[in-house]
Short mmCIF file of C-alpha atoms in Angstrom, two decimals:
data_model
loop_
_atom_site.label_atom_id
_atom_site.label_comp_id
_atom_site.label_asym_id
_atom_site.label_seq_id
_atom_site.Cartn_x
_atom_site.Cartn_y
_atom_site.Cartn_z
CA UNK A 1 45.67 74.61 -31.14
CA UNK A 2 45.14 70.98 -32.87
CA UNK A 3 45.65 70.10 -35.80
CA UNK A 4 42.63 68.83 -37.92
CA UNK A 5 44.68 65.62 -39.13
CA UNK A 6 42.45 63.63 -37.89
CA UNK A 7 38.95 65.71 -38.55
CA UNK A 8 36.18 64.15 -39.81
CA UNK A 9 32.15 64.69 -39.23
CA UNK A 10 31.56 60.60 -38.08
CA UNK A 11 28.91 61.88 -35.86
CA UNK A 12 26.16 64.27 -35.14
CA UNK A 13 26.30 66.02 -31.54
CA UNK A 14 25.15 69.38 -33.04
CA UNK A 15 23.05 70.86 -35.82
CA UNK A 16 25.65 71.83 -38.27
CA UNK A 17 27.09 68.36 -38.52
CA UNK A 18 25.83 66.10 -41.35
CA UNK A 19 27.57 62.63 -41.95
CA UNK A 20 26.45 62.82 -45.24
CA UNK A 21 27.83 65.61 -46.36
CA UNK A 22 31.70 64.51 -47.55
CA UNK A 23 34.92 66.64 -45.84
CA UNK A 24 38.00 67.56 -47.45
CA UNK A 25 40.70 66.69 -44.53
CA UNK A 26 43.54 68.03 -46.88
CA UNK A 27 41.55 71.19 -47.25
CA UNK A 28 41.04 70.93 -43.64
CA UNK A 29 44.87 70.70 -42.52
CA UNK A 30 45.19 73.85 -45.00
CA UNK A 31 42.74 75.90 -43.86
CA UNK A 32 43.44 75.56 -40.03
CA UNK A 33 47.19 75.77 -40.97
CA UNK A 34 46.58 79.33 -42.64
CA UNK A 35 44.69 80.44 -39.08
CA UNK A 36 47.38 79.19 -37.11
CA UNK A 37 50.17 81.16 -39.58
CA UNK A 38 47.69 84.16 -39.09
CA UNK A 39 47.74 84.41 -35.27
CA UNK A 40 51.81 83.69 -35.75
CA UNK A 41 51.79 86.86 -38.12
CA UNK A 42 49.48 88.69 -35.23
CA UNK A 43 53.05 88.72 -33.02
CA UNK A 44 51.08 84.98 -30.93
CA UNK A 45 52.61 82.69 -29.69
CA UNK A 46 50.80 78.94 -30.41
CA UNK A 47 51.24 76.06 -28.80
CA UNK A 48 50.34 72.53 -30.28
CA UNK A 49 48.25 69.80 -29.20
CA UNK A 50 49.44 66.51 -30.70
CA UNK A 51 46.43 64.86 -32.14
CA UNK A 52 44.78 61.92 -30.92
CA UNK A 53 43.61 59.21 -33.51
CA UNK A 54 39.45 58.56 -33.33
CA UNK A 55 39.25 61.68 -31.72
CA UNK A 56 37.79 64.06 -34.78
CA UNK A 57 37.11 66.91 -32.85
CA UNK A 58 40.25 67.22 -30.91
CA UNK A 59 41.00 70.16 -33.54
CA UNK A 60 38.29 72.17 -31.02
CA UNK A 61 40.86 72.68 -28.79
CA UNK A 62 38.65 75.61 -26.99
CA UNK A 63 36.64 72.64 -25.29
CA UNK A 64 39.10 71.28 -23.61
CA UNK A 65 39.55 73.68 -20.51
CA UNK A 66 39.06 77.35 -19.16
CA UNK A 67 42.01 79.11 -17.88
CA UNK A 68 42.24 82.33 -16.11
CA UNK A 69 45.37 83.91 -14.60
CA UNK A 70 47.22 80.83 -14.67
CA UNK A 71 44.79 78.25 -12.89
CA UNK A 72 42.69 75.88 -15.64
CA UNK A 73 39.54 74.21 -14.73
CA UNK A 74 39.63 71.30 -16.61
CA UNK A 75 36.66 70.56 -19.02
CA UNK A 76 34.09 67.38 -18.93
CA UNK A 77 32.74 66.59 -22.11
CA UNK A 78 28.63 65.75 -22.23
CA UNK A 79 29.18 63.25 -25.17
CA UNK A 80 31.02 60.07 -24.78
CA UNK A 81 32.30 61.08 -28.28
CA UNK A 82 34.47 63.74 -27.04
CA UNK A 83 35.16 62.77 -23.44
CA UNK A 84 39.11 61.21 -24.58
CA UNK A 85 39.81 64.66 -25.58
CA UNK A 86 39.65 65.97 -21.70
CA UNK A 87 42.60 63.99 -20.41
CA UNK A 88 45.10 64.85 -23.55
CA UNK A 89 44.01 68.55 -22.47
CA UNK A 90 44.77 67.75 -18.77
CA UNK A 91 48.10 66.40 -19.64
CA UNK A 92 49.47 69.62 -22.12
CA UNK A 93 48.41 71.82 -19.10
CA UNK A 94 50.39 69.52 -15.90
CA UNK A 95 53.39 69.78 -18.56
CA UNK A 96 53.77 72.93 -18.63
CA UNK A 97 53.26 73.50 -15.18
CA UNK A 98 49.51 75.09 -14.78
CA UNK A 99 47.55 74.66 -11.73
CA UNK A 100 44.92 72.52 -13.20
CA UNK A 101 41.67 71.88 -11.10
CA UNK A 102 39.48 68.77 -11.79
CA UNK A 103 35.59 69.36 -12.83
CA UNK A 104 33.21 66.93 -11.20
CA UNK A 105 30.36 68.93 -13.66
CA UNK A 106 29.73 68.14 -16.79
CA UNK A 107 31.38 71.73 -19.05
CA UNK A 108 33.00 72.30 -21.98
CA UNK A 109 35.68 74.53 -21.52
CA UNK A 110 35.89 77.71 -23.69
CA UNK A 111 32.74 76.61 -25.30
CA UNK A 112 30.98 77.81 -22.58
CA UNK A 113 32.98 79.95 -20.99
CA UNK A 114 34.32 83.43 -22.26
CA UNK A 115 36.13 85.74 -19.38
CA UNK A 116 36.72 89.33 -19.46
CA UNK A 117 39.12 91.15 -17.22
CA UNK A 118 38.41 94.37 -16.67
CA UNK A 119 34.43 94.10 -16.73
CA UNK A 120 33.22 95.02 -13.79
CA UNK A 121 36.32 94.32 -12.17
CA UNK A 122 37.08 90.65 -13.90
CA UNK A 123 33.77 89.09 -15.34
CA UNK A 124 33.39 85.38 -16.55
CA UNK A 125 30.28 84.71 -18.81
CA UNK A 126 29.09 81.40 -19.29
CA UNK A 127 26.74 79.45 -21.17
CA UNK A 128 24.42 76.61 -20.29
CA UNK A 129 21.63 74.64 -21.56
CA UNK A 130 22.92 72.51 -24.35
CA UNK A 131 26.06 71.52 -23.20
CA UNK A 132 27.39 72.50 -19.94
CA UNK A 133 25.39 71.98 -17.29
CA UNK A 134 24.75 75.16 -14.46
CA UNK A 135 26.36 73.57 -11.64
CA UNK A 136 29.65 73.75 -13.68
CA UNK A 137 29.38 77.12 -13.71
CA UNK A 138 29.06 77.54 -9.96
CA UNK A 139 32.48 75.01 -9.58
CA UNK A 140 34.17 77.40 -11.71
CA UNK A 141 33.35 80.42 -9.61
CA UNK A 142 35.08 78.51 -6.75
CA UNK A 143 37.97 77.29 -9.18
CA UNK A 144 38.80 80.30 -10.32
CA UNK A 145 37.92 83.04 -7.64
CA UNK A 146 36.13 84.79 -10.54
CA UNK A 147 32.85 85.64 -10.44
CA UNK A 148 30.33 84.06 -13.24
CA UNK A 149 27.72 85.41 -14.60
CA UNK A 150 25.29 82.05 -16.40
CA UNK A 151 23.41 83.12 -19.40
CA UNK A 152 21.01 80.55 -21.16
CA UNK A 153 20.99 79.24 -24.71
CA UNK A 154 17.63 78.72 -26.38
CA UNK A 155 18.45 77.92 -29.99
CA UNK A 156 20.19 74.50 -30.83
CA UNK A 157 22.35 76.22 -33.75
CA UNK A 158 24.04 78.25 -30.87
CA UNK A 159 25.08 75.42 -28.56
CA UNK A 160 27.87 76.75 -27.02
CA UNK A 161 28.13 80.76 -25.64
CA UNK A 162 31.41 80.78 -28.16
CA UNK A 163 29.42 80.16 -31.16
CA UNK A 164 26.41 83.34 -30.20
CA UNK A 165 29.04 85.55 -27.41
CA UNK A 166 32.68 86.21 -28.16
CA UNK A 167 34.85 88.96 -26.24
CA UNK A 168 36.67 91.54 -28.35
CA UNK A 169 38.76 93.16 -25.72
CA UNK A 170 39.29 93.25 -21.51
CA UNK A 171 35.88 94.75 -21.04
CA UNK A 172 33.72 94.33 -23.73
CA UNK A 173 31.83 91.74 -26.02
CA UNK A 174 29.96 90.60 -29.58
CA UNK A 175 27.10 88.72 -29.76
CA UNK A 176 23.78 87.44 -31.33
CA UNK A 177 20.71 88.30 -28.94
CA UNK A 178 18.99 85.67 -30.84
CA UNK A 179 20.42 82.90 -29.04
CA UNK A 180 19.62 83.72 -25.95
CA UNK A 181 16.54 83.94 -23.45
CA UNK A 182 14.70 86.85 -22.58
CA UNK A 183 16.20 87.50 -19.34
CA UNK A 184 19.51 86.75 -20.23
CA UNK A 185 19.23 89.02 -23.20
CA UNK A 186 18.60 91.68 -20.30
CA UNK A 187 21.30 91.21 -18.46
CA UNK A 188 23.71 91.48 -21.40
CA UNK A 189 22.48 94.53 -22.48
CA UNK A 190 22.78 95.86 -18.33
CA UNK A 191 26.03 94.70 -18.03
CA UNK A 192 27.30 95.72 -21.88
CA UNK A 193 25.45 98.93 -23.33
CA UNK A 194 28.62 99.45 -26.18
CA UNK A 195 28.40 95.49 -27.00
CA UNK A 196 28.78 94.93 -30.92
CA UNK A 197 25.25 92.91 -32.10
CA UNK A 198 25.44 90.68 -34.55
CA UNK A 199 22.30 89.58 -36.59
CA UNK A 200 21.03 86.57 -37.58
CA UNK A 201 23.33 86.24 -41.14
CA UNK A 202 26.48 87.26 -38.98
CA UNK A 203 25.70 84.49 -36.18
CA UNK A 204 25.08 81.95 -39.01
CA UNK A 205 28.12 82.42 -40.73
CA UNK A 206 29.93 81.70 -37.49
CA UNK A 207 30.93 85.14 -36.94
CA UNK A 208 30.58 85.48 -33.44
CA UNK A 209 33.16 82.15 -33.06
CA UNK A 210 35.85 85.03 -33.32
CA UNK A 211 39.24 85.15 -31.48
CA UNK A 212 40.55 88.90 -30.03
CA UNK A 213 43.44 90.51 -28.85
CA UNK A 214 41.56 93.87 -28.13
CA UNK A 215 42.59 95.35 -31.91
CA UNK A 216 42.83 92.49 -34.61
CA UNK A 217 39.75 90.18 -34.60
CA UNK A 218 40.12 87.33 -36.21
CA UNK A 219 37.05 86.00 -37.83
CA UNK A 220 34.63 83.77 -40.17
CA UNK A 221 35.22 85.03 -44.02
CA UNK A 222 31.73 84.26 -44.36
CA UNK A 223 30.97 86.98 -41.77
CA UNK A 224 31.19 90.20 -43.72
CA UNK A 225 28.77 92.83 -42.10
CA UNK A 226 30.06 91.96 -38.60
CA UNK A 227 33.27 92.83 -39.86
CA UNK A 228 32.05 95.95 -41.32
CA UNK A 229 30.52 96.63 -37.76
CA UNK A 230 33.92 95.25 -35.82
CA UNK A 231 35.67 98.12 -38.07
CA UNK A 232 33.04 100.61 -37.47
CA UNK A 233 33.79 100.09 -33.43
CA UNK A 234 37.57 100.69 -33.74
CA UNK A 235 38.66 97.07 -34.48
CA UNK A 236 40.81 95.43 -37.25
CA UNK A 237 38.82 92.75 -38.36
CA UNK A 238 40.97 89.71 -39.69
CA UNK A 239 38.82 87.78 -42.04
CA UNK A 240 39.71 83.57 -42.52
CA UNK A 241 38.10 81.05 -44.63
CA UNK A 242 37.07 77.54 -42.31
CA UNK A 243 34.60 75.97 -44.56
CA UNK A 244 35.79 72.92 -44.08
CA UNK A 245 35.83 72.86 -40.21
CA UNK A 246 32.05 74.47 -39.99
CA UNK A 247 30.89 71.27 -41.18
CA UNK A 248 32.11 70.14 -37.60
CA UNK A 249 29.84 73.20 -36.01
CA UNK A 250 33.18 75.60 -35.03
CA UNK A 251 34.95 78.14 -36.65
CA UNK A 252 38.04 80.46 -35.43
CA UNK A 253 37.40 80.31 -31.37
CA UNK A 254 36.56 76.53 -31.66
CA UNK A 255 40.15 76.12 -33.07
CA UNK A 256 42.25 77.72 -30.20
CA UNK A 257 42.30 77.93 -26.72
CA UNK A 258 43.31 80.67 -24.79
CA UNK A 259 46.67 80.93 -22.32
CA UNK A 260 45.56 83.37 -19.79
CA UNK A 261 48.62 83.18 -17.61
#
C-alpha cells in the first residue's frame, strides 16, 4: 500500500475524476489509514510504498505490477501521468528480492489483472480495452507460466477488470456483467457458474473494487446489497468508507497490491 499523502484529482484519465470537484487529503490519509489498520486487524501483513511527490495516484498501488508465485511482471502505465509510478514499483519489488520481469506492453498491473489459483488449475483473468492493451496480456502468459484468459471492457466507468471483476477466494469470482461484452460475458459465466453478480448500484458504488482472503471481504461501504449477497454466499463482508479516494476512480483493490509469493 501507499499512502494518499500526496492524493489529489489534478487530472482526468477516467470518468469518475472531476478537477472541479475539491478533495479532502486529511480525510484522505484517514480514510486509507483506517483500511490499512483493517487488513492489519484481518491477521495481514502490509508493506509500504513511500510516496512520490507529483505522483497523485501512487496511493493505487494495485497498478503498479502483477505478481504470481513470487515472479512480478512489472506494469506500464498508458498515461504519461502515471508512468513515474512504474519504476518506484520496480524498485520495492528488486528490494525485497522478487524476480521482476520487464513489460514491453503497455498494462496496468492489478488493474487489469486478477489471478485465481485453483480455477481450472491456476487461472489469470485480464482486462483490456481501456487501459491495457491485449498484447500485454499474451507477455504475461509467458511471464508468468500462467495461463490468461482476456475479457473485454465496454463501459468507460469500468476501466479496469478490478473496478467490474474481483476474486473472492482460490477459485471463484464477483462481478458486474454490465461491463463487459457479449462474448466475454459468456465465457465468465462457462468458466464461473457459482460467481457472485453484482448489479448496476453495487458496481457503481465501487463494490466490485473489493480485496479477499477467501472469508473476510473487504469492501466499498457504499456497496450494501453486494454485501448482503457476499454474506448470503458464505463470506464475511468487511464494509470501509473511501469517499474521498473514489473521487480518484478506485476504492479498496485500487489501494493494495497483492504479495503472491
Amino acid at each position: 500500500m501507499c499512502s494518499p499523502e500526496h492524493f489529489a484529482v489534478e487530472y482526468a484519465i477516467n470518468p469518475w475524476m472531476d478537477v472541479t470537484a475539491p478533495v479532502d487529503a486529511e480525510l484522505a490519509v484517514k480514510q486509507w489509514d483506517r483500511l490499512r489498520e483493517t487488513l492489519v486487524g484481518l491477521g495481514h501483513e502490509v508493506h509500504l510504498l513511500t510516496p512520490g511527490r507529483g505522483l497523485p495516484d501512487m496511493v493505487f498501488a494495485a497498478n503498479g505490477a502483477f505478481v504470481v508465485d513470487g515472479t512480478v511482471y512489472g506494469a506500464q502505465f498508458k498515461h504519461e501521468q502515471r508512468a513515474a509510478e512504474a519504476a518506484a514499483h520496480r524498485a520495492f519489488y528488486e528490494e525485497h528480492g522478487w524476480r521482476f520481469i520487464a513489460p514491453s506492453e503497455t498494462n496496468e498491473g492489478e488493474g487489469d489483472f486478477a489471478y485465481l489459483p485453483e480455477a481450472h488449475g491456476g487461472l489469470v483473468l485480464a482486462g483490456h480495452g481501456f487501459r491495457t492493451e491485449l498484447a500485454a496480456h499474451a507477455e504475461a502468459q509467458e511471464a508468468l507460466n500462467r495461463p490468461v484468459i482476456s475479457l473485454r471492457l465496454v463501459d468507460p466507468r469500468f476501466y479496469h477488470l478490478d473496478v467490474a471483476l474481483a476474486s473472492i477466494d482460490d477459485e471463484n469470482i464477483v462481478y458486474y456483467p454490465g461491463a463487459f461484452s457479449a462474448a466475454s460475458q459468456k465465457v465468465l459465466a462457462q468458466l464461473f457458474p457459482d460467481a457472485v453478480v453484482a448489479d448496476d448500484e453495487d458496481a457503481l458504488a465501487f463494490g466490485l473494487n473489493l480485496v479477499s482472503d477467501g472469508l473476510n471481504v473487504v469492501l466499498n461501504s457504499e456497496a450494501t446489497r453486494l454485501a448482503g449477497k457476499l454474506k448470503s454466499a458464505g463470506y464475511h463482508p468487511v464494509p470501509v468508507e473511501l469517499a474521498e479516494l473514489k473521487k480518484g476512480g478506485g476504492s479498496v483493490k485500487c489501494c493494495i497490491a497483492e504479495l503472491r509469493h
